[in-house]
Each structure stands twice: as structure tokens, then as C-alpha cells.
Tab-separated table of C-alpha atoms and ligand atoms in Angstrom:
chain	number	residue	atom	x	y	z
A	12	UNK	CA	-20.247	-11.824	27.701
A	13	UNK	CA	-18.366	-8.794	28.641
A	14	UNK	CA	-20.264	-5.458	28.515
A	15	UNK	CA	-18.848	-2.886	25.759
A	16	UNK	CA	-19.399	0.503	25.255
A	17	UNK	CA	-18.390	1.165	21.487
A	18	UNK	CA	-21.226	2.192	18.996
A	19	UNK	CA	-22.966	-0.771	16.827
A	20	UNK	CA	-21.571	-1.657	13.380
A	21	UNK	CA	-23.550	0.843	11.097
A	22	UNK	CA	-22.710	3.773	13.598
A	23	UNK	CA	-19.408	3.038	13.837
A	24	UNK	CA	-19.108	2.951	9.723
A	25	UNK	CA	-21.189	6.200	9.367
A	26	UNK	CA	-18.660	7.717	11.604
A	27	UNK	CA	-15.614	6.364	9.636
A	28	UNK	CA	-16.847	7.663	6.473
A	29	UNK	CA	-17.834	10.979	7.647
A	30	UNK	CA	-14.395	12.152	8.702
A	31	UNK	CA	-12.493	12.662	5.824
A	32	UNK	CA	-8.840	11.269	5.641
A	33	UNK	CA	-7.686	11.740	1.933
A	34	UNK	CA	-3.688	11.588	1.692
A	35	UNK	CA	-1.936	12.597	-1.301
A	36	UNK	CA	1.496	13.934	-2.523
A	37	UNK	CA	-0.333	17.100	-3.986
A	38	UNK	CA	-0.997	19.729	-0.896
A	39	UNK	CA	-4.253	20.937	-2.122
A	40	UNK	CA	-5.934	17.258	-1.950
A	41	UNK	CA	-4.175	16.426	1.323
A	42	UNK	CA	-6.109	16.042	4.857
A	43	UNK	CA	-4.770	14.838	8.146
A	44	UNK	CA	-5.690	11.298	9.265
A	45	UNK	CA	-5.825	12.156	12.759
A	46	UNK	CA	-10.093	12.433	13.183
A	47	UNK	CA	-10.252	8.597	12.067
A	48	UNK	CA	-7.078	7.727	14.499
A	49	UNK	CA	-8.738	9.412	17.354
A	50	UNK	CA	-12.195	8.112	16.780
A	51	UNK	CA	-10.453	4.376	16.856
A	52	UNK	CA	-8.397	5.309	19.721
A	53	UNK	CA	-11.714	5.875	21.824
A	54	UNK	CA	-13.339	2.760	20.459
A	55	UNK	CA	-10.577	0.280	21.311
A	56	UNK	CA	-9.938	2.008	24.591
A	57	UNK	CA	-13.453	1.647	25.465
A	58	UNK	CA	-12.689	-2.315	24.749
A	59	UNK	CA	-9.819	-2.189	27.028
A	60	UNK	CA	-6.903	-2.084	24.352
A	61	UNK	CA	-3.774	-0.025	25.684
A	62	UNK	CA	-3.531	2.604	22.805
A	63	UNK	CA	-0.532	4.453	21.313
A	64	UNK	CA	-0.982	7.179	18.956
A	65	UNK	CA	2.007	7.768	17.037
A	66	UNK	CA	2.628	11.108	15.213
A	67	UNK	CA	4.632	10.795	11.824
A	68	UNK	CA	7.958	12.452	11.941
A	69	UNK	CA	7.913	14.593	8.678
A	70	UNK	CA	4.052	15.052	9.259
A	71	UNK	CA	3.465	15.315	12.691
A	72	UNK	CA	-0.218	16.551	12.148
A	73	UNK	CA	-0.622	12.847	10.925
A	74	UNK	CA	-0.343	9.683	12.889
A	75	UNK	CA	-0.387	5.854	13.437
A	76	UNK	CA	-2.346	4.261	15.972
A	77	UNK	CA	-0.974	0.738	17.802
A	78	UNK	CA	-3.593	-0.777	19.846
A	79	UNK	CA	-2.630	-3.684	22.160
A	80	UNK	CA	-4.591	-6.242	24.217
A	81	UNK	CA	-3.538	-9.583	26.021
A	82	UNK	CA	-0.386	-10.534	27.586
A	83	UNK	CA	2.948	-9.059	26.128
A	84	UNK	CA	5.655	-10.996	26.840
A	85	UNK	CA	9.018	-11.463	25.324
A	86	UNK	CA	8.850	-11.474	21.644
A	87	UNK	CA	9.747	-15.138	21.068
A	88	UNK	CA	6.783	-15.949	23.486
A	89	UNK	CA	4.256	-14.258	21.596
A	90	UNK	CA	1.941	-16.095	18.807
A	91	UNK	CA	-0.484	-13.143	18.876
A	92	UNK	CA	-1.991	-11.525	15.693
A	93	UNK	CA	-1.568	-8.378	14.305
A	94	UNK	CA	-4.883	-6.895	12.130
A	95	UNK	CA	-3.664	-3.876	10.103
A	96	UNK	CA	-4.834	-1.225	7.660
A	97	UNK	CA	-4.505	2.209	6.443
A	98	UNK	CA	-6.703	5.272	7.528
A	99	UNK	CA	-6.513	7.594	4.794
A	100	UNK	CA	-7.975	7.249	1.699
A	101	UNK	CA	-7.472	8.559	-1.886
A	102	UNK	CA	-8.786	12.110	-3.061
A	103	UNK	CA	-12.072	12.093	-4.973
A	104	UNK	CA	-13.619	13.588	-7.849
A	105	UNK	CA	-16.726	14.925	-7.093
A	106	UNK	CA	-18.202	15.427	-10.060
A	107	UNK	CA	-18.112	11.751	-10.877
A	108	UNK	CA	-19.984	10.957	-7.685
A	109	UNK	CA	-23.394	10.185	-7.509
A	110	UNK	CA	-23.352	9.704	-3.622
A	111	UNK	CA	-22.332	12.064	-0.729
A	112	UNK	CA	-18.625	10.465	-0.331
A	113	UNK	CA	-18.707	11.183	3.260
A	114	UNK	CA	-22.135	10.027	3.841
A	115	UNK	CA	-22.597	6.178	4.133
A	116	UNK	CA	-25.447	5.352	2.147
A	117	UNK	CA	-27.035	1.945	2.130
A	118	UNK	CA	-28.456	1.454	-1.512
A	119	UNK	CA	-28.776	-2.186	-3.527
A	120	UNK	CA	-27.344	-4.048	-0.621
A	121	UNK	CA	-24.241	-1.763	-1.087
A	122	UNK	CA	-22.738	0.680	1.468
A	123	UNK	CA	-21.266	3.742	-0.424
A	124	UNK	CA	-18.753	5.915	0.765
A	125	UNK	CA	-15.126	7.137	0.226
A	126	UNK	CA	-13.007	4.271	2.101
A	127	UNK	CA	-15.821	2.080	2.255
A	128	UNK	CA	-13.868	-0.636	0.607
A	129	UNK	CA	-10.492	0.922	0.862
A	130	UNK	CA	-10.557	0.498	3.738
A	131	UNK	CA	-11.987	2.121	6.766
A	132	UNK	CA	-14.536	-0.181	7.276
A	133	UNK	CA	-12.133	-3.128	7.954
A	134	UNK	CA	-11.364	-1.584	11.465
A	135	UNK	CA	-15.302	-1.684	12.623
A	136	UNK	CA	-15.453	-5.281	11.215
A	137	UNK	CA	-12.247	-5.695	13.754
A	138	UNK	CA	-14.274	-4.244	16.556
A	139	UNK	CA	-17.354	-6.459	15.722
A	140	UNK	CA	-15.253	-9.252	15.878
A	141	UNK	CA	-13.452	-8.234	19.210
A	142	UNK	CA	-16.826	-7.757	20.847
A	143	UNK	CA	-17.325	-11.429	20.583
A	144	UNK	CA	-14.424	-11.977	23.306
A	145	UNK	CA	-13.842	-11.611	26.827
A	146	UNK	CA	-10.208	-10.188	26.042
A	147	UNK	CA	-9.322	-10.590	29.508
A	148	UNK	CA	-9.210	-14.524	28.593
A	149	UNK	CA	-6.669	-13.696	25.905
A	150	UNK	CA	-3.508	-15.522	26.416
A	151	UNK	CA	-1.612	-14.093	23.357
A	152	UNK	CA	-1.736	-10.261	22.189
A	153	UNK	CA	-3.716	-8.871	20.048
A	154	UNK	CA	-2.353	-6.040	18.321
A	155	UNK	CA	-4.242	-3.390	15.985
A	156	UNK	CA	-2.358	-1.277	13.747
A	157	UNK	CA	-3.809	1.583	11.853
A	158	UNK	CA	-1.453	3.633	9.706
A	159	UNK	CA	-1.408	6.919	7.713
A	160	UNK	CA	-0.128	7.871	4.255
A	161	UNK	CA	-0.460	4.610	2.685
A	162	UNK	CA	-2.100	6.170	-0.339
A	163	UNK	CA	0.565	8.652	-0.665
A	164	UNK	CA	4.405	8.571	0.812
A	165	UNK	CA	3.836	5.217	2.818
A	166	UNK	CA	5.613	7.574	5.719
A	167	UNK	CA	3.159	5.539	8.391
A	168	UNK	CA	4.522	2.161	7.492
A	169	UNK	CA	8.251	3.366	6.960
A	170	UNK	CA	7.847	4.843	10.403
A	171	UNK	CA	7.156	1.115	11.889
A	172	UNK	CA	10.644	-0.002	10.619
A	173	UNK	CA	12.302	2.603	12.902
A	174	UNK	CA	10.397	1.568	16.160
A	175	UNK	CA	10.602	-1.482	18.378
A	176	UNK	CA	8.892	-4.436	16.320
A	177	UNK	CA	5.594	-5.115	17.486
A	178	UNK	CA	5.373	-8.104	19.450
A	179	UNK	CA	3.696	-10.448	17.205
A	180	UNK	CA	4.604	-13.034	14.545
A	181	UNK	CA	1.792	-12.769	11.919
A	182	UNK	CA	-0.458	-10.220	10.581
A	183	UNK	CA	-3.510	-9.821	8.644
A	184	UNK	CA	-3.883	-6.602	6.356
A	185	UNK	CA	-7.628	-6.124	5.399
A	186	UNK	CA	-7.091	-4.444	2.150
A	187	UNK	CA	-9.945	-5.353	-0.453
A	188	UNK	CA	-9.517	-9.099	-1.483
A	189	UNK	CA	-13.008	-10.414	-1.745
A	190	UNK	CA	-12.280	-12.273	1.328
A	191	UNK	CA	-9.554	-14.464	-0.207
A	192	UNK	CA	-6.194	-14.523	1.132
A	193	UNK	CA	-3.375	-13.121	-0.639
A	194	UNK	CA	0.369	-13.932	0.317
A	195	UNK	CA	2.519	-12.514	-2.598
A	196	UNK	CA	2.184	-8.992	-4.425
A	197	UNK	CA	4.740	-7.197	-6.996
A	198	UNK	CA	6.514	-3.937	-5.763
A	199	UNK	CA	6.504	-0.540	-7.493
A	200	UNK	CA	9.215	2.291	-8.199
A	201	UNK	CA	9.043	5.320	-10.474
A	202	UNK	CA	11.874	7.116	-11.676
A	203	UNK	CA	12.902	9.947	-13.851
A	204	UNK	CA	15.954	10.306	-16.040
A	205	UNK	CA	16.998	13.958	-16.950
A	206	UNK	CA	19.339	14.967	-19.511
A	207	UNK	CA	20.993	17.873	-19.770
A	208	UNK	CA	22.853	18.498	-23.255
A	209	UNK	CA	23.762	22.042	-24.965
A	210	UNK	CA	21.260	24.057	-26.965
A	211	UNK	CA	22.276	25.859	-30.189
A	212	UNK	CA	21.216	26.361	-33.958
A	213	UNK	CA	19.963	23.257	-35.520
A	214	UNK	CA	22.159	24.462	-38.720
A	215	UNK	CA	25.224	23.196	-37.153
A	216	UNK	CA	25.076	20.267	-34.729
A	217	UNK	CA	28.547	21.070	-33.635
A	218	UNK	CA	27.319	23.978	-31.846
A	219	UNK	CA	25.311	21.794	-29.339
A	220	UNK	CA	24.648	18.572	-27.776
A	221	UNK	CA	21.434	17.053	-28.380
A	222	UNK	CA	19.641	15.671	-25.553
A	223	UNK	CA	17.019	14.142	-27.531
A	224	UNK	CA	19.305	12.050	-29.328
A	225	UNK	CA	21.149	10.946	-26.243
A	226	UNK	CA	17.762	10.057	-25.053
A	227	UNK	CA	16.966	7.672	-27.869
A	228	UNK	CA	20.397	6.075	-26.569
A	229	UNK	CA	18.760	5.913	-23.071
A	230	UNK	CA	15.515	4.448	-23.998
A	231	UNK	CA	17.280	1.695	-25.987
A	232	UNK	CA	19.174	1.233	-22.709
A	233	UNK	CA	16.200	0.848	-20.685
A	234	UNK	CA	14.566	-1.472	-23.079
A	235	UNK	CA	17.731	-3.825	-23.426
A	236	UNK	CA	17.670	-3.758	-19.689
A	237	UNK	CA	13.786	-4.688	-19.366
A	238	UNK	CA	14.758	-7.737	-21.613
A	239	UNK	CA	17.369	-8.985	-19.707
A	240	UNK	CA	15.562	-8.607	-16.326
A	241	UNK	CA	12.637	-10.414	-17.717
A	242	UNK	CA	15.101	-13.214	-18.752
A	243	UNK	CA	16.681	-13.431	-15.296
A	244	UNK	CA	13.137	-12.976	-13.283
A	245	UNK	CA	10.060	-14.922	-13.574
A	246	UNK	CA	7.131	-15.996	-11.333
A	247	UNK	CA	4.022	-17.994	-12.723
A	248	UNK	CA	2.004	-17.116	-9.852
A	249	UNK	CA	1.546	-13.793	-11.453
A	250	UNK	CA	-1.181	-12.998	-14.243
A	251	UNK	CA	2.038	-11.025	-15.808
A	252	UNK	CA	5.021	-13.355	-14.841
A	253	UNK	CA	7.530	-11.021	-15.412
A	254	UNK	CA	9.172	-7.850	-14.152
A	255	UNK	CA	7.601	-4.869	-15.806
A	256	UNK	CA	9.010	-1.162	-16.996
A	257	UNK	CA	6.475	0.899	-18.502
A	258	UNK	CA	7.747	3.959	-20.217
A	259	UNK	CA	4.848	6.306	-19.250
A	260	UNK	CA	6.074	10.067	-19.878
A	261	UNK	CA	8.729	11.886	-22.211
A	262	UNK	CA	9.480	15.413	-22.374
A	263	UNK	CA	12.006	17.533	-24.168
A	264	UNK	CA	12.926	20.574	-26.201
A	265	UNK	CA	11.035	23.031	-27.915
A	266	UNK	CA	11.834	23.946	-31.244
A	267	UNK	CA	12.396	22.005	-34.607
A	268	UNK	CA	15.077	24.556	-35.604
A	269	UNK	CA	16.839	24.390	-32.010
A	270	UNK	CA	19.338	21.676	-30.816
A	271	UNK	CA	17.439	20.165	-28.106
A	272	UNK	CA	19.287	21.106	-24.749
A	273	UNK	CA	17.047	19.129	-22.292
A	274	UNK	CA	14.825	15.822	-22.065
A	275	UNK	CA	13.423	14.099	-19.414
A	276	UNK	CA	11.718	10.441	-19.186
A	277	UNK	CA	9.666	8.875	-16.429
A	278	UNK	CA	8.898	5.214	-15.953
A	279	UNK	CA	7.484	2.699	-13.385
A	280	UNK	CA	9.118	-1.007	-12.465
A	281	UNK	CA	6.969	-3.711	-10.906
A	282	UNK	CA	9.463	-6.036	-9.717
A	283	UNK	CA	8.851	-9.425	-8.283
A	284	UNK	CA	9.258	-10.862	-4.815
A	285	UNK	CA	12.844	-11.490	-4.754
A	286	UNK	CA	13.935	-8.489	-6.657
A	287	UNK	CA	15.408	-5.142	-4.429
A	288	UNK	CA	14.432	-1.945	-5.617
A	289	UNK	CA	17.711	-0.213	-4.574
A	290	UNK	CA	19.539	-2.847	-6.033
A	291	UNK	CA	17.720	-2.462	-9.287
A	292	UNK	CA	18.228	1.091	-9.206
A	293	UNK	CA	22.038	0.665	-8.631
A	294	UNK	CA	22.137	-1.659	-11.617
A	295	UNK	CA	20.686	0.752	-13.840
A	296	UNK	CA	23.052	3.650	-12.677
A	297	UNK	CA	25.818	1.590	-13.801
A	298	UNK	CA	24.312	0.926	-17.226
A	299	UNK	CA	23.618	4.470	-17.630
A	300	UNK	CA	27.100	5.451	-16.640
A	301	UNK	CA	28.614	3.476	-19.122
A	302	UNK	CA	26.398	4.549	-21.973
A	303	UNK	CA	26.611	8.242	-21.117
A	304	UNK	CA	29.384	9.200	-19.098
A	305	UNK	CA	32.014	9.731	-22.173
A	306	UNK	CA	29.231	11.647	-23.973
A	307	UNK	CA	29.502	15.143	-22.054
A	308	UNK	CA	25.503	14.951	-21.692
A	309	UNK	CA	24.730	15.912	-17.728
A	310	UNK	CA	22.491	13.189	-16.707
A	311	UNK	CA	20.625	12.386	-13.397
A	312	UNK	CA	18.705	9.129	-12.596
A	313	UNK	CA	15.939	10.279	-9.578
A	314	UNK	CA	13.026	8.557	-7.791
A	315	UNK	CA	9.642	10.162	-8.425
A	316	UNK	CA	7.918	8.158	-5.482
A	317	UNK	CA	9.307	6.374	-2.376
A	318	UNK	CA	8.913	2.751	-3.743
A	319	UNK	CA	7.373	0.033	-2.088
A	320	UNK	CA	9.044	-3.423	-2.091
A	321	UNK	CA	7.378	-6.713	-3.457
A	322	UNK	CA	5.533	-8.920	-0.636
A	323	UNK	CA	6.058	-12.820	-0.085
A	324	UNK	CA	4.870	-14.545	2.560
A	325	UNK	CA	5.682	-18.261	2.220
A	326	UNK	CA	2.814	-20.419	1.265
A	327	UNK	CA	3.813	-22.789	4.273
A	328	UNK	CA	3.518	-20.147	6.799
A	329	UNK	CA	0.744	-20.750	9.629
A	330	UNK	CA	-1.011	-17.711	9.025
A	331	UNK	CA	-1.220	-18.416	5.319
A	332	UNK	CA	-2.621	-21.656	6.049
A	333	UNK	CA	-4.951	-20.384	8.763
A	334	UNK	CA	-6.383	-17.928	6.434
A	335	UNK	CA	-6.923	-20.414	3.663
A	336	UNK	CA	-8.739	-22.598	5.680
A	337	UNK	CA	-11.230	-20.151	6.935
A	338	UNK	CA	-11.710	-18.402	3.680
A	339	UNK	CA	-12.069	-22.034	1.918
A	340	UNK	CA	-9.795	-20.416	-0.829
A	341	UNK	CA	-6.077	-20.875	-1.655
A	342	UNK	CA	-3.606	-17.838	-1.173
A	343	UNK	CA	-3.113	-16.187	-4.432
A	344	UNK	CA	-0.830	-13.221	-5.978
A	345	UNK	CA	-2.271	-9.845	-6.618
A	346	UNK	CA	-1.129	-6.794	-8.913
A	347	UNK	CA	-1.476	-4.186	-6.161
A	348	UNK	CA	1.038	-3.304	-3.585
A	349	UNK	CA	0.296	-2.956	0.098
A	350	UNK	CA	1.956	-2.095	3.603
A	351	UNK	CA	2.682	-6.060	3.842
A	352	UNK	CA	6.246	-5.741	2.988
A	353	UNK	CA	7.063	-3.380	5.567
A	354	UNK	CA	5.478	-5.893	8.158
A	355	UNK	CA	7.257	-8.810	6.928
A	356	UNK	CA	10.744	-6.970	6.831
A	357	UNK	CA	9.988	-6.803	10.618
A	358	UNK	CA	9.863	-10.490	10.827
A	359	UNK	CA	6.019	-10.631	10.635
A	360	UNK	CA	4.294	-13.333	8.378
A	361	UNK	CA	1.414	-11.259	6.768
A	362	UNK	CA	-1.490	-12.284	4.569
A	363	UNK	CA	-3.811	-9.262	3.051
A	364	UNK	CA	-7.030	-10.416	3.481
A	365	UNK	CA	-10.226	-8.268	3.579
A	366	UNK	CA	-13.803	-7.344	2.770
A	367	UNK	CA	-14.805	-5.644	-0.835
A	368	UNK	CA	-13.015	-5.694	-4.239
A	369	UNK	CA	-10.108	-3.905	-5.260
A	370	UNK	CA	-12.045	-2.960	-8.606
A	371	UNK	CA	-14.232	-0.881	-6.398
A	372	UNK	CA	-10.945	0.885	-4.809
A	373	UNK	CA	-10.125	4.397	-5.846
A	374	UNK	CA	-13.190	4.689	-8.104
A	375	UNK	CA	-16.184	7.233	-7.974
A	376	UNK	CA	-18.935	5.586	-5.928
A	377	UNK	CA	-16.700	3.171	-4.102
A	378	UNK	CA	-18.985	0.709	-2.184
A	379	UNK	CA	-18.611	-2.277	-0.124
A	380	UNK	CA	-21.384	-5.323	-0.444
A	381	UNK	CA	-23.207	-5.872	2.427
A	382	UNK	CA	-22.754	-9.560	1.884
A	383	UNK	CA	-18.879	-9.166	2.764
A	384	UNK	CA	-19.633	-7.970	6.385
A	385	UNK	CA	-20.645	-10.989	8.102
A	386	UNK	CA	-18.194	-13.530	6.341
A	387	UNK	CA	-15.552	-11.080	7.416
A	388	UNK	CA	-16.277	-10.615	11.224
A	389	UNK	CA	-16.703	-14.586	11.221
A	390	UNK	CA	-13.269	-15.019	9.620
A	391	UNK	CA	-11.694	-12.551	11.825
A	392	UNK	CA	-13.181	-14.226	14.967
A	393	UNK	CA	-11.670	-17.360	13.883
A	394	UNK	CA	-8.190	-15.995	13.581
A	395	UNK	CA	-8.581	-14.029	17.102
A	396	UNK	CA	-9.590	-17.631	18.342
A	397	UNK	CA	-6.866	-19.296	17.174
A	398	UNK	CA	-4.106	-16.953	17.677
A	399	UNK	CA	-4.985	-15.238	20.824
A	400	UNK	CA	-6.936	-17.598	23.049
B	19	ZN	ZN1	-5.871	0.414	0.446
């Protein structure tokens, strides 16, 4: 058995939770993830990993971490395994918490704290699994990826696409799935449509160009398009087997007796695997152009977030089969998004599989069931043994 110098599991969990790493598109809630990255860098270095800290391009105070151990040759020769996750958490609302979000609290067979389930704990469990091996005997590489900004801009995952591909063919992302493997999820995009017409006195419609009335036409267009998409695309693996489009926000005008000069609608879309977010936007753009271009109203279609593509890893991929085997559960689809599609774009077959339940994520009093810890370390050990030894 190899000697190691990382702290024990509870001590690692305590330290991970004690370091705030909230990410948010609202600057007032956003902090750096660097303290968590530095902590992980030290622990993985102590285990013999080669550690690379990669600052984000647009936010250099935040960083991804890539830690590698085991022989790396030409990409084609490496079976190997990547274990991945994000180091940031969502912001929290103190008034709804009964525990200190930054102090790991054990109570009722649960560990409370911000990021216990989603998903800083996963990194400590990886270390517990790695400690069971003499990594100098690895015949294939084990790569750890810890990203920034999964909960906000996705810049950490996007940066991966601009770099050389990590030298492995498969990955497990430890998002909370109750230790059941997930091979597919929908994507998400959010867009706004802004119409600018011409204000004027309501007594004479000819004095203006009513943005609210043209919005009526836009809403009809969106609903028609949704019906069309739901006819064209269907996937029975999902609880809601069709792509969705939700009208979530509208604002226009200011006065009943003034012609409305401006109106804006916001909506989200959740495409199925096989649907491309950019192609969808283009399709909508063409529809709007046809509906609005001869009207004189000024219109723009713009993204509200950088969307996440859908993910799909074939059910017969070796990593899906392995995870099903060690978890004693079939792979299934979930409704939430992950960094998985960014890895699959790099040619890495990816399964989402981790401790804790998504119902506890993004909630006050977030917790991880103690009963998930040992089985998770066991599953990770079996994957490492299969893919790295
Ligand atoms: Zn997460």
C-alpha cells in the first residue's frame, strides 16, 4: 500500500465546503473558485499527479484544474478514464439556511453545506478511491478535471474545446444522480426578442407603429414553431418526450393611451439530443424575418445566456456499460444540463454519475446522505481498476 499525505475524507470535505466558490452572472454574488482549485492542486500533487492550473481567458481570477497520473501516449492508445466535476456552487440565500453553508455539519446521517451534493464532495471521494491504488502501476492515464463557472457562464467547460483534447476516451462527471448512471440529457437555451415600433397618441393609430400588436404576431409565430418542432422531434427516454419552449417573461409599453413603442419577450428552449442550438436559432431567425421584415418594425433576436447543448452517449458505449454494471442500474435520461456535451464534443464518451440527489442541489440546507459516500468510493475504485490498471 502506498503512503499518502492527503487529509482524511471528513477533513477534505470540511475544507472544500469552507471555501466559498459561488459563481453567478450577477457580479454581486460571484466569487473566484481559485481557493478550491488550489486546495485540490495540493491534494492531487501529494498523490503524484501532474497538475495544471488553467486560468479562464475572460475571467483570469478563476481557473480549471487538470490533474493527470499514469502513462500518457498517443491519444489513440489511451483507454484511461477522466473523472470530472465543477468546483463552483450556486449563490445561497442565508435567510433560508438553518446551517452555516460554509461549515460542514453532520446531522441525521447527512452532511450539510453549500456544495456537499452539487458537487464539491465528489473530488474528495475521487481522492479516497485513488488512495486505494498504487498509481505507479497504472497502465492507462487517470485524468481529473475540475472546472469553473458551470453554474453561470460555462466558460470553464467551453475553454476545454479550445485546448488540446485530454488523452482519454471516456469520462464520468459526478453530478448528483443518486449513484445511477445517466447517458443523456436535454440542452437549454434562453433568448429574447425585442420589437421597436413608433410611439404616438392612441387616438390615431396611423401616428405610430404598435410594438405590442406585432408582438402578438411574434408570439403566434413562436407557438406555431413549437408545435412544428414537437411534431418533428420526439425521444421517449425523456419524461417530457418532446422539445419544449416556454414563454417566461414579457414587457411592453407604459400607458393605455399611448401607442406601444417597445415590447420584449424572453423564452427558454430545451432541445432534445440531435437538435443543434445554433441551427434552431437560425431557423427561428428565418421565420421572424418572414413575419416582420415588411412591417417596418425594428426587431432583434438575442441570446440571454450561453446555451448548453443536449448530451447523448450511446447506450452501448463501454463506459455506459461499465457504470451500469457497477451501479446495478440501467442508464437513463435526466432533465438537468451538465458539462457533459462539452466532453462528448471532444470525442470523450461521458456518463453523469455521482452521489447525492439533484433535488437537494440549488436548495437551502443542501446535504449529502452519508450512505452515498462508501458506495460512490467503491464504484469509482472499480472504474479506476477497469480503465487504468
Ligand atoms: Zn452541478
